[in-house]
mmCIF file of C-alpha atoms and ligand atoms in Angstrom:
data_model
loop_
_atom_site.group_PDB
_atom_site.id
_atom_site.type_symbol
_atom_site.label_atom_id
_atom_site.label_comp_id
_atom_site.label_asym_id
_atom_site.label_seq_id
_atom_site.Cartn_x
_atom_site.Cartn_y
_atom_site.Cartn_z
ATOM 1 C CA UNK A 1 -29.309 -3.408 -10.260
ATOM 2 C CA UNK A 2 -26.477 -2.021 -12.365
ATOM 3 C CA UNK A 3 -23.412 -1.094 -10.321
ATOM 4 C CA UNK A 4 -22.123 2.344 -11.276
ATOM 5 C CA UNK A 5 -21.351 4.395 -8.189
ATOM 6 C CA UNK A 6 -19.523 2.900 -5.214
ATOM 7 C CA UNK A 7 -18.504 4.351 -1.875
ATOM 8 C CA UNK A 8 -15.158 3.115 -0.511
ATOM 9 C CA UNK A 9 -14.080 3.181 3.138
ATOM 10 C CA UNK A 10 -10.547 2.529 4.411
ATOM 11 C CA UNK A 11 -9.802 2.170 8.142
ATOM 12 C CA UNK A 12 -7.245 -0.655 8.370
ATOM 13 C CA UNK A 13 -4.497 1.261 10.181
ATOM 14 C CA UNK A 14 -3.989 4.946 10.977
ATOM 15 C CA UNK A 15 -5.591 6.627 7.972
ATOM 16 C CA UNK A 16 -9.318 7.174 7.591
ATOM 17 C CA UNK A 17 -10.151 7.304 3.880
ATOM 18 C CA UNK A 18 -13.451 7.741 2.058
ATOM 19 C CA UNK A 19 -14.022 7.981 -1.706
ATOM 20 C CA UNK A 20 -16.694 7.704 -4.359
ATOM 21 C CA UNK A 21 -15.842 5.942 -7.603
ATOM 22 C CA UNK A 22 -18.195 5.987 -10.577
ATOM 23 C CA UNK A 23 -17.720 3.497 -13.407
ATOM 24 C CA UNK A 24 -18.715 6.121 -15.992
ATOM 25 C CA UNK A 25 -17.230 9.265 -14.450
ATOM 26 C CA UNK A 26 -14.159 7.863 -12.653
ATOM 27 C CA UNK A 27 -13.117 9.032 -9.198
ATOM 28 C CA UNK A 28 -15.700 11.642 -8.115
ATOM 29 C CA UNK A 29 -14.200 12.642 -4.763
ATOM 30 C CA UNK A 30 -11.987 11.394 -1.988
ATOM 31 C CA UNK A 31 -11.294 12.529 1.555
ATOM 32 C CA UNK A 32 -8.445 11.473 3.779
ATOM 33 C CA UNK A 33 -7.570 12.002 7.401
ATOM 34 C CA UNK A 34 -4.243 10.821 8.824
ATOM 35 C CA UNK A 35 -3.830 10.069 12.513
ATOM 36 C CA UNK A 36 -0.021 9.989 12.175
ATOM 37 C CA UNK A 37 0.461 13.112 14.337
ATOM 38 C CA UNK A 38 -1.408 11.416 17.204
ATOM 39 C CA UNK A 39 0.666 8.216 17.066
ATOM 40 C CA UNK A 40 3.930 10.154 16.600
ATOM 41 C CA UNK A 41 3.973 10.815 20.339
ATOM 42 C CA UNK A 42 4.168 7.052 20.971
ATOM 43 C CA UNK A 43 6.666 6.238 18.190
ATOM 44 C CA UNK A 44 4.221 3.941 16.363
ATOM 45 C CA UNK A 45 0.543 3.116 15.855
ATOM 46 C CA UNK A 46 -1.392 2.470 19.085
ATOM 47 C CA UNK A 47 -4.271 0.186 17.977
ATOM 48 C CA UNK A 48 -6.856 1.312 20.557
ATOM 49 C CA UNK A 49 -6.227 4.990 19.824
ATOM 50 C CA UNK A 50 -6.494 4.229 16.089
ATOM 51 C CA UNK A 51 -9.913 2.549 16.494
ATOM 52 C CA UNK A 52 -11.287 5.384 18.614
ATOM 53 C CA UNK A 53 -10.078 8.013 16.186
ATOM 54 C CA UNK A 54 -11.681 6.210 13.231
ATOM 55 C CA UNK A 55 -14.963 6.249 15.215
ATOM 56 C CA UNK A 56 -14.585 9.999 15.759
ATOM 57 C CA UNK A 57 -13.645 10.904 12.187
ATOM 58 C CA UNK A 58 -15.357 8.470 9.818
ATOM 59 C CA UNK A 59 -18.920 9.875 9.697
ATOM 60 C CA UNK A 60 -17.906 13.558 9.322
ATOM 61 C CA UNK A 61 -15.385 12.501 6.651
ATOM 62 C CA UNK A 62 -18.112 10.562 4.833
ATOM 63 C CA UNK A 63 -20.338 13.652 4.801
ATOM 64 C CA UNK A 64 -17.438 15.786 3.574
ATOM 65 C CA UNK A 65 -16.729 13.372 0.739
ATOM 66 C CA UNK A 66 -20.396 13.200 -0.318
ATOM 67 C CA UNK A 67 -20.506 17.022 -0.299
ATOM 68 C CA UNK A 68 -17.393 17.254 -2.467
ATOM 69 C CA UNK A 69 -18.768 14.732 -4.969
ATOM 70 C CA UNK A 70 -22.138 16.461 -5.166
ATOM 71 C CA UNK A 71 -23.971 13.161 -4.872
ATOM 72 C CA UNK A 72 -26.300 11.951 -2.143
ATOM 73 C CA UNK A 73 -26.250 8.621 -0.299
ATOM 74 C CA UNK A 74 -29.333 7.511 -2.246
ATOM 75 C CA UNK A 75 -27.303 7.695 -5.478
ATOM 76 C CA UNK A 76 -24.850 5.029 -4.292
ATOM 77 C CA UNK A 77 -25.144 1.573 -5.892
ATOM 78 C CA UNK A 78 -22.826 -0.189 -3.464
ATOM 79 C CA UNK A 79 -20.447 0.154 -0.550
ATOM 80 C CA UNK A 80 -16.905 -1.218 -0.284
ATOM 81 C CA UNK A 81 -14.875 -1.277 2.899
ATOM 82 C CA UNK A 82 -11.463 -2.681 3.805
ATOM 83 C CA UNK A 83 -12.178 -6.050 5.468
ATOM 84 C CA UNK A 84 -8.508 -6.943 6.092
ATOM 85 C CA UNK A 85 -5.659 -7.384 6.671
ATOM 86 C CA UNK A 86 -5.081 -4.772 9.360
ATOM 87 C CA UNK A 87 -5.797 -3.848 12.976
ATOM 88 C CA UNK A 88 -8.990 -5.616 14.022
ATOM 89 C CA UNK A 89 -10.502 -2.714 15.992
ATOM 90 C CA UNK A 90 -9.736 -0.246 13.218
ATOM 91 C CA UNK A 91 -11.095 -2.577 10.498
ATOM 92 C CA UNK A 92 -14.317 -3.115 12.448
ATOM 93 C CA UNK A 93 -15.089 0.613 12.410
ATOM 94 C CA UNK A 94 -15.091 0.749 8.594
ATOM 95 C CA UNK A 95 -16.800 -2.634 8.273
ATOM 96 C CA UNK A 96 -19.598 -1.658 10.693
ATOM 97 C CA UNK A 97 -20.272 1.696 9.076
ATOM 98 C CA UNK A 98 -19.961 0.311 5.521
ATOM 99 C CA UNK A 99 -22.131 -2.737 6.122
ATOM 100 C CA UNK A 100 -24.808 -0.768 8.017
ATOM 101 C CA UNK A 101 -24.944 1.986 5.426
ATOM 102 C CA UNK A 102 -25.355 -0.577 2.622
ATOM 103 C CA UNK A 103 -28.151 -2.328 4.519
ATOM 104 C CA UNK A 104 -29.970 0.928 5.219
ATOM 105 C CA UNK A 105 -29.707 1.957 1.538
ATOM 106 C CA UNK A 106 -30.668 -1.505 0.271
ATOM 107 C CA UNK A 107 -27.482 -1.833 -1.809
ATOM 108 C CA UNK A 108 -24.794 -4.550 -1.796
ATOM 109 C CA UNK A 109 -21.608 -4.281 0.278
ATOM 110 C CA UNK A 110 -18.248 -5.885 -0.343
ATOM 111 C CA UNK A 111 -15.235 -6.379 1.928
ATOM 112 C CA UNK A 112 -12.045 -5.497 0.049
ATOM 113 C CA UNK A 113 -8.553 -6.917 0.642
ATOM 114 C CA UNK A 114 -6.362 -3.939 1.542
ATOM 115 C CA UNK A 115 -3.475 -5.139 -0.649
ATOM 116 C CA UNK A 116 -5.786 -5.609 -3.652
ATOM 117 C CA UNK A 117 -6.668 -1.959 -3.168
ATOM 118 C CA UNK A 118 -2.971 -0.976 -3.244
ATOM 119 C CA UNK A 119 -2.308 -3.219 -6.216
ATOM 120 C CA UNK A 120 -5.093 -1.680 -8.316
ATOM 121 C CA UNK A 121 -4.403 1.947 -7.271
ATOM 122 C CA UNK A 122 -2.213 2.670 -10.351
ATOM 123 C CA UNK A 123 -5.270 1.914 -12.510
ATOM 124 C CA UNK A 124 -6.914 5.051 -11.132
ATOM 125 C CA UNK A 125 -4.386 7.174 -13.026
ATOM 126 C CA UNK A 126 -4.823 8.578 -16.537
ATOM 127 C CA UNK A 127 -1.974 6.464 -17.985
ATOM 128 C CA UNK A 128 -3.312 3.233 -16.433
ATOM 129 C CA UNK A 129 -1.353 0.113 -17.438
ATOM 130 C CA UNK A 130 -3.031 -2.762 -19.277
ATOM 131 C CA UNK A 131 -3.076 -6.305 -17.881
ATOM 132 C CA UNK A 132 -0.944 -8.342 -17.458
ATOM 133 C CA UNK A 133 1.706 -6.687 -15.309
ATOM 134 C CA UNK A 134 3.967 -7.374 -12.360
ATOM 135 C CA UNK A 135 3.266 -5.405 -9.177
ATOM 136 C CA UNK A 136 5.799 -4.577 -6.505
ATOM 137 C CA UNK A 137 3.713 -4.095 -3.365
ATOM 138 C CA UNK A 138 5.696 -2.340 -0.665
ATOM 139 C CA UNK A 139 3.871 -1.103 2.404
ATOM 140 C CA UNK A 140 4.274 -0.995 6.167
ATOM 141 C CA UNK A 141 2.962 -4.545 6.533
ATOM 142 C CA UNK A 142 3.795 -6.244 3.197
ATOM 143 C CA UNK A 143 6.550 -6.611 0.660
ATOM 144 C CA UNK A 144 5.644 -8.778 -2.291
ATOM 145 C CA UNK A 145 5.928 -9.244 -6.008
ATOM 146 C CA UNK A 146 2.669 -10.249 -7.646
ATOM 147 C CA UNK A 147 1.881 -11.275 -11.205
ATOM 148 C CA UNK A 148 -1.418 -9.633 -12.109
ATOM 149 C CA UNK A 149 -3.205 -11.203 -15.084
ATOM 150 C CA UNK A 150 -6.554 -9.436 -14.665
ATOM 151 C CA UNK A 151 -8.850 -8.217 -11.892
ATOM 152 C CA UNK A 152 -8.689 -10.871 -9.175
ATOM 153 C CA UNK A 153 -6.137 -13.088 -10.965
ATOM 154 C CA UNK A 154 -3.072 -12.645 -8.789
ATOM 155 C CA UNK A 155 -0.074 -14.927 -8.339
ATOM 156 C CA UNK A 156 2.285 -14.093 -5.504
ATOM 157 C CA UNK A 157 5.819 -14.538 -6.890
ATOM 158 C CA UNK A 158 7.678 -13.807 -3.681
ATOM 159 C CA UNK A 159 7.303 -12.020 -0.373
ATOM 160 C CA UNK A 160 9.271 -11.073 2.701
ATOM 161 C CA UNK A 161 10.303 -13.667 5.246
ATOM 162 C CA UNK A 162 10.417 -11.148 8.070
ATOM 163 C CA UNK A 163 10.047 -7.352 8.096
ATOM 164 C CA UNK A 164 8.223 -5.501 5.359
ATOM 165 C CA UNK A 165 10.157 -2.772 3.530
ATOM 166 C CA UNK A 166 8.086 -0.009 5.171
ATOM 167 C CA UNK A 167 8.546 -1.620 8.564
ATOM 168 C CA UNK A 168 12.322 -1.640 7.984
ATOM 169 C CA UNK A 169 12.163 2.072 7.091
ATOM 170 C CA UNK A 170 10.082 2.783 10.216
ATOM 171 C CA UNK A 171 12.324 0.803 12.596
ATOM 172 C CA UNK A 172 15.517 2.256 11.145
ATOM 173 C CA UNK A 173 14.111 5.783 11.359
ATOM 174 C CA UNK A 174 13.254 5.182 15.017
ATOM 175 C CA UNK A 175 16.763 3.897 15.669
ATOM 176 C CA UNK A 176 18.240 7.034 14.081
ATOM 177 C CA UNK A 177 15.960 9.200 16.243
ATOM 178 C CA UNK A 178 13.822 10.353 13.318
ATOM 179 C CA UNK A 179 10.362 9.732 14.811
ATOM 180 C CA UNK A 180 7.159 8.417 13.290
ATOM 181 C CA UNK A 181 6.131 7.914 10.510
ATOM 182 C CA UNK A 182 9.639 6.816 9.715
ATOM 183 C CA UNK A 183 9.703 6.280 5.942
ATOM 184 C CA UNK A 184 9.192 9.864 4.800
ATOM 185 C CA UNK A 185 11.418 11.201 7.644
ATOM 186 C CA UNK A 186 14.268 8.849 6.736
ATOM 187 C CA UNK A 187 13.950 9.671 3.027
ATOM 188 C CA UNK A 188 14.181 13.393 3.823
ATOM 189 C CA UNK A 189 17.370 13.024 5.888
ATOM 190 C CA UNK A 190 18.872 10.614 3.323
ATOM 191 C CA UNK A 191 18.661 13.329 0.666
ATOM 192 C CA UNK A 192 21.642 15.144 2.245
ATOM 193 C CA UNK A 193 23.676 12.004 3.026
ATOM 194 C CA UNK A 194 26.435 10.106 1.242
ATOM 195 C CA UNK A 195 25.007 6.627 0.469
ATOM 196 C CA UNK A 196 28.485 5.202 -0.172
ATOM 197 C CA UNK A 197 30.251 6.172 3.066
ATOM 198 C CA UNK A 198 29.194 2.942 4.808
ATOM 199 C CA UNK A 199 28.643 -0.391 3.125
ATOM 200 C CA UNK A 200 25.300 -2.170 3.440
ATOM 201 C CA UNK A 201 24.283 -5.682 2.366
ATOM 202 C CA UNK A 202 21.710 -6.342 -0.380
ATOM 203 C CA UNK A 203 19.865 -9.160 1.416
ATOM 204 C CA UNK A 204 18.854 -12.313 -0.470
ATOM 205 C CA UNK A 205 20.182 -11.057 -3.807
ATOM 206 C CA UNK A 206 23.075 -13.544 -3.910
ATOM 207 C CA UNK A 207 20.711 -16.499 -4.283
ATOM 208 C CA UNK A 208 17.964 -17.242 -6.791
ATOM 209 C CA UNK A 209 14.331 -16.526 -6.024
ATOM 210 C CA UNK A 210 12.029 -13.626 -5.311
ATOM 211 C CA UNK A 211 11.886 -13.691 -1.524
ATOM 212 C CA UNK A 212 12.904 -10.715 0.591
ATOM 213 C CA UNK A 213 14.363 -10.334 4.071
ATOM 214 C CA UNK A 214 14.981 -6.993 5.735
ATOM 215 C CA UNK A 215 15.671 -7.855 9.368
ATOM 216 C CA UNK A 216 19.425 -8.416 8.815
ATOM 217 C CA UNK A 217 19.712 -4.997 7.179
ATOM 218 C CA UNK A 218 18.085 -3.467 10.242
ATOM 219 C CA UNK A 219 20.604 -5.198 12.559
ATOM 220 C CA UNK A 220 23.480 -4.092 10.322
ATOM 221 C CA UNK A 221 22.227 -0.511 10.551
ATOM 222 C CA UNK A 222 21.895 -0.731 14.335
ATOM 223 C CA UNK A 223 25.531 -1.858 14.640
ATOM 224 C CA UNK A 224 26.738 0.934 12.366
ATOM 225 C CA UNK A 225 24.792 3.510 14.348
ATOM 226 C CA UNK A 226 26.202 2.264 17.674
ATOM 227 C CA UNK A 227 29.712 2.630 16.341
ATOM 228 C CA UNK A 228 29.436 5.916 14.442
ATOM 229 C CA UNK A 229 26.557 7.927 15.927
ATOM 230 C CA UNK A 230 28.843 10.622 17.329
ATOM 231 C CA UNK A 231 30.583 11.237 14.017
ATOM 232 C CA UNK A 232 29.775 14.135 11.758
ATOM 233 C CA UNK A 233 26.933 13.512 9.301
ATOM 234 C CA UNK A 234 26.568 9.884 10.458
ATOM 235 C CA UNK A 235 22.765 10.097 10.652
ATOM 236 C CA UNK A 236 22.311 11.323 7.066
ATOM 237 C CA UNK A 237 25.001 9.012 5.641
ATOM 238 C CA UNK A 238 23.546 5.931 7.345
ATOM 239 C CA UNK A 239 20.015 6.894 6.271
ATOM 240 C CA UNK A 240 21.207 7.333 2.669
ATOM 241 C CA UNK A 241 23.126 4.028 2.667
ATOM 242 C CA UNK A 242 20.141 2.189 4.147
ATOM 243 C CA UNK A 243 17.711 3.669 1.628
ATOM 244 C CA UNK A 244 20.018 2.807 -1.263
ATOM 245 C CA UNK A 245 20.366 -0.789 0.002
ATOM 246 C CA UNK A 246 16.579 -1.257 0.251
ATOM 247 C CA UNK A 247 15.949 0.329 -3.144
ATOM 248 C CA UNK A 248 18.742 -1.671 -4.830
ATOM 249 C CA UNK A 249 17.427 -4.897 -3.317
ATOM 250 C CA UNK A 250 13.888 -4.176 -4.499
ATOM 251 C CA UNK A 251 15.158 -3.232 -7.961
ATOM 252 C CA UNK A 252 17.204 -6.445 -8.323
ATOM 253 C CA UNK A 253 14.159 -8.564 -7.416
ATOM 254 C CA UNK A 254 11.902 -6.593 -9.748
ATOM 255 C CA UNK A 255 14.246 -7.253 -12.642
ATOM 256 C CA UNK A 256 14.233 -10.959 -11.805
ATOM 257 C CA UNK A 257 10.439 -11.015 -11.620
ATOM 258 C CA UNK A 258 10.177 -9.258 -14.981
ATOM 259 C CA UNK A 259 12.555 -11.777 -16.580
ATOM 260 C CA UNK A 260 10.814 -14.750 -14.973
ATOM 261 C CA UNK A 261 7.320 -13.717 -16.070
ATOM 262 C CA UNK A 262 8.440 -12.145 -19.376
ATOM 263 C CA UNK A 263 6.211 -9.263 -18.435
ATOM 264 C CA UNK A 264 6.545 -5.883 -20.116
ATOM 265 C CA UNK A 265 5.086 -3.705 -17.391
ATOM 266 C CA UNK A 266 5.943 -3.066 -13.754
ATOM 267 C CA UNK A 267 3.638 -1.375 -11.285
ATOM 268 C CA UNK A 268 4.800 -0.027 -7.918
ATOM 269 C CA UNK A 269 2.243 0.403 -5.141
ATOM 270 C CA UNK A 270 1.949 0.728 -1.361
ATOM 271 C CA UNK A 271 3.341 3.334 1.024
ATOM 272 C CA UNK A 272 7.035 2.797 0.173
ATOM 273 C CA UNK A 273 6.035 3.436 -3.451
ATOM 274 C CA UNK A 274 5.944 7.100 -2.391
ATOM 275 C CA UNK A 275 9.746 6.973 -2.017
ATOM 276 C CA UNK A 276 11.169 9.175 -4.777
ATOM 277 C CA UNK A 277 14.468 7.318 -4.941
ATOM 278 C CA UNK A 278 12.622 4.022 -5.487
ATOM 279 C CA UNK A 279 10.392 5.567 -8.173
ATOM 280 C CA UNK A 280 13.371 7.085 -9.972
ATOM 281 C CA UNK A 281 15.461 3.883 -9.793
ATOM 282 C CA UNK A 282 12.684 1.709 -11.172
ATOM 283 C CA UNK A 283 11.795 4.223 -13.885
ATOM 284 C CA UNK A 284 15.446 4.176 -14.953
ATOM 285 C CA UNK A 285 15.459 0.364 -14.969
ATOM 286 C CA UNK A 286 12.319 0.480 -17.091
ATOM 287 C CA UNK A 287 14.012 2.741 -19.642
ATOM 288 C CA UNK A 288 17.099 0.508 -19.671
ATOM 289 C CA UNK A 289 15.311 -2.819 -20.021
ATOM 290 C CA UNK A 290 12.309 -1.671 -22.032
ATOM 291 C CA UNK A 291 9.529 -2.135 -19.480
ATOM 292 C CA UNK A 292 6.699 0.255 -18.881
ATOM 293 C CA UNK A 293 6.700 1.455 -15.271
ATOM 294 C CA UNK A 294 3.726 2.993 -13.465
ATOM 295 C CA UNK A 295 2.828 4.035 -9.982
ATOM 296 C CA UNK A 296 -0.052 5.899 -8.379
ATOM 297 C CA UNK A 297 0.197 9.592 -7.489
ATOM 298 C CA UNK A 298 1.993 9.946 -4.128
ATOM 299 C CA UNK A 299 -1.204 10.319 -2.068
ATOM 300 C CA UNK A 300 -2.598 7.064 -3.482
ATOM 301 C CA UNK A 301 0.588 5.119 -2.599
ATOM 302 C CA UNK A 302 -0.177 5.367 1.105
ATOM 303 C CA UNK A 303 -3.548 4.276 2.490
ATOM 304 C CA UNK A 304 -6.617 5.952 1.000
ATOM 305 C CA UNK A 305 -10.301 5.391 0.285
ATOM 306 C CA UNK A 306 -10.012 5.749 -3.502
ATOM 307 C CA UNK A 307 -8.234 2.423 -3.985
ATOM 308 C CA UNK A 308 -10.894 0.662 -1.882
ATOM 309 C CA UNK A 309 -13.764 2.257 -3.814
ATOM 310 C CA UNK A 310 -12.088 1.237 -7.093
ATOM 311 C CA UNK A 311 -11.324 -2.384 -6.078
ATOM 312 C CA UNK A 312 -14.803 -2.682 -4.514
ATOM 313 C CA UNK A 313 -16.467 -1.316 -7.657
ATOM 314 C CA UNK A 314 -14.871 -4.080 -9.744
ATOM 315 C CA UNK A 315 -15.807 -6.819 -7.271
ATOM 316 C CA UNK A 316 -19.411 -5.589 -7.004
ATOM 317 C CA UNK A 317 -19.596 -5.272 -10.784
ATOM 318 C CA UNK A 318 -18.612 -8.913 -11.021
ATOM 319 C CA UNK A 319 -21.557 -9.805 -8.770
ATOM 320 C CA UNK A 320 -19.642 -10.342 -5.539
ATOM 321 C CA UNK A 321 -21.112 -9.115 -2.256
ATOM 322 C CA UNK A 322 -21.222 -10.007 1.425
ATOM 323 C CA UNK A 323 -24.020 -11.451 3.549
ATOM 324 C CA UNK A 324 -25.518 -9.140 6.171
ATOM 325 C CA UNK A 325 -22.877 -9.685 8.825
ATOM 326 C CA UNK A 326 -20.069 -7.446 9.982
ATOM 327 C CA UNK A 327 -16.902 -9.327 9.230
ATOM 328 C CA UNK A 328 -13.229 -8.312 9.285
ATOM 329 C CA UNK A 329 -10.073 -10.397 8.870
ATOM 330 C CA UNK A 330 -6.935 -9.049 10.601
ATOM 331 C CA UNK A 331 -4.931 -11.759 8.821
ATOM 332 C CA UNK A 332 -5.882 -12.527 5.252
ATOM 333 C CA UNK A 333 -3.284 -14.105 2.935
ATOM 334 C CA UNK A 334 -3.527 -12.679 -0.555
ATOM 335 C CA UNK A 335 -3.376 -16.208 -1.963
ATOM 336 C CA UNK A 336 -6.915 -16.712 -0.590
ATOM 337 C CA UNK A 337 -8.344 -13.996 -2.815
ATOM 338 C CA UNK A 338 -10.706 -15.563 -5.324
ATOM 339 C CA UNK A 339 -10.662 -14.704 -9.020
ATOM 340 C CA UNK A 340 -13.614 -12.932 -10.586
ATOM 341 C CA UNK A 341 -14.863 -12.070 -14.009
ATOM 342 C CA UNK A 342 -16.738 -9.109 -15.335
ATOM 343 C CA UNK A 343 -20.234 -9.909 -16.492
ATOM 344 C CA UNK A 344 -20.707 -9.801 -20.252
ATOM 345 C CA UNK A 345 -21.833 -6.409 -21.477
ATOM 346 C CA UNK A 346 -20.499 -4.448 -18.492
ATOM 347 C CA UNK A 347 -17.252 -2.610 -18.309
HETATM 348 O O1 KG4 B 1 0.567 1.491 2.445
HETATM 349 P P1 KG4 B 1 0.784 2.197 3.708
HETATM 350 O O2 KG4 B 1 0.240 3.608 3.857
HETATM 351 O O3 KG4 B 1 0.198 1.405 4.917
HETATM 352 C C1 KG4 B 1 0.241 0.012 4.998
HETATM 353 O O4 KG4 B 1 -0.606 -0.634 4.349
HETATM 354 O O5 KG4 B 1 1.168 -0.445 5.685
HETATM 355 O O6 KG4 B 1 2.357 2.193 3.960
HETATM 356 C C2 KG4 B 1 2.925 2.825 5.061
HETATM 357 C C3 KG4 B 1 4.417 2.590 5.003
HETATM 358 C C4 KG4 B 1 5.116 3.049 6.274
HETATM 359 O O7 KG4 B 1 5.996 2.027 6.691
HETATM 360 C C5 KG4 B 1 5.866 4.294 5.810
HETATM 361 O O8 KG4 B 1 7.047 4.544 6.558
HETATM 362 C C6 KG4 B 1 6.187 3.938 4.381
HETATM 363 O O9 KG4 B 1 5.009 3.302 3.912
HETATM 364 N N1 KG4 B 1 6.473 5.136 3.574
HETATM 365 C C7 KG4 B 1 7.682 5.403 3.024
HETATM 366 C C8 KG4 B 1 7.561 6.662 2.387
HETATM 367 N N2 KG4 B 1 6.279 7.119 2.566
HETATM 368 C C9 KG4 B 1 5.631 6.160 3.293
HETATM 369 N N3 KG4 B 1 8.816 4.703 3.016
HETATM 370 C C10 KG4 B 1 9.875 5.227 2.384
HETATM 371 N N4 KG4 B 1 9.855 6.417 1.763
HETATM 372 C C11 KG4 B 1 8.727 7.176 1.730
HETATM 373 N N5 KG4 B 1 8.708 8.356 1.097
HETATM 374 ZN ZN1 ZN B 2 -1.624 0.096 3.044
#
């Protein structure tokens, strides 16, 4: 059977996402529901609440998305769901629904790596970059630079040794009393702060290599906050200094990765890719050094179903699919992702 129209389901953390991608028509529809307001009360994602809320929301969201697209379940040629990495209970909701739906429709199903979804999200945009490119993947759980040669051909150039960039944003926001989700809240407060009032380190930039470490920056921020929290404008100035330090650090490593791979195009993806200061800084670097720079629209930086439908479409097109078991992998190193090729004659 020719693979044309694929349903994508994302439930790895606290967003329920559903989308339909068609190889001929592009993205037909997508629907997203964020649980962030529920977890905000607890200052972070509560896994059991996340799983239960995915159970509550996923089927109505699926119907909504099918309605929007104007297509019926019987017109689907395959189903893709996020199989990992992520919260096991949350992943199992999407995997169970996705796998069962595929079986009942008699179509193949594929389990998608969440970070492959993020990495390919910029290709959903009108000005999609050509392969090869370097991707900066910055989310709540990952920070990595990846050389992308084609679909499935990924080489991890460097990753974080401790906290992910998004995690550092979230923890720092919590420290500054900014609530959850921390990244967007911190970025908002930083807009009115002076990033140069306090000095911040640029971790791991004084030595060669493409590894990251953000836990020291977090400790540095905690010490500053303890000392200055009662001073005027301290919250905004610390937020601005922290954001600048993270963005500078990411930009320095991106430049290194571009030099090392001699690549001409940089792609930014993952939740922190929604940060306007990061987007602007890397766009400027691109203009200065002559690289193309692309990123997904803001809503496709954070978790969504569209990126899973798109990545799943390409895997199914290449003939990959899962056996009839419900399988999820809370830990799944990207280095274990196998390469794949498109079959001759299909695009
Ligand atoms: O990709 P994502 O939605 O989920 C994971 O796969 O982790 O990323 C979520 C992360 C959170 O840590 C959130 O605080 C961060 O992305 N984030 C931001 C911004 N928007 C989301 N960080 C900084 N600035 C933002 N505007
Ligand atoms: Zn994500």
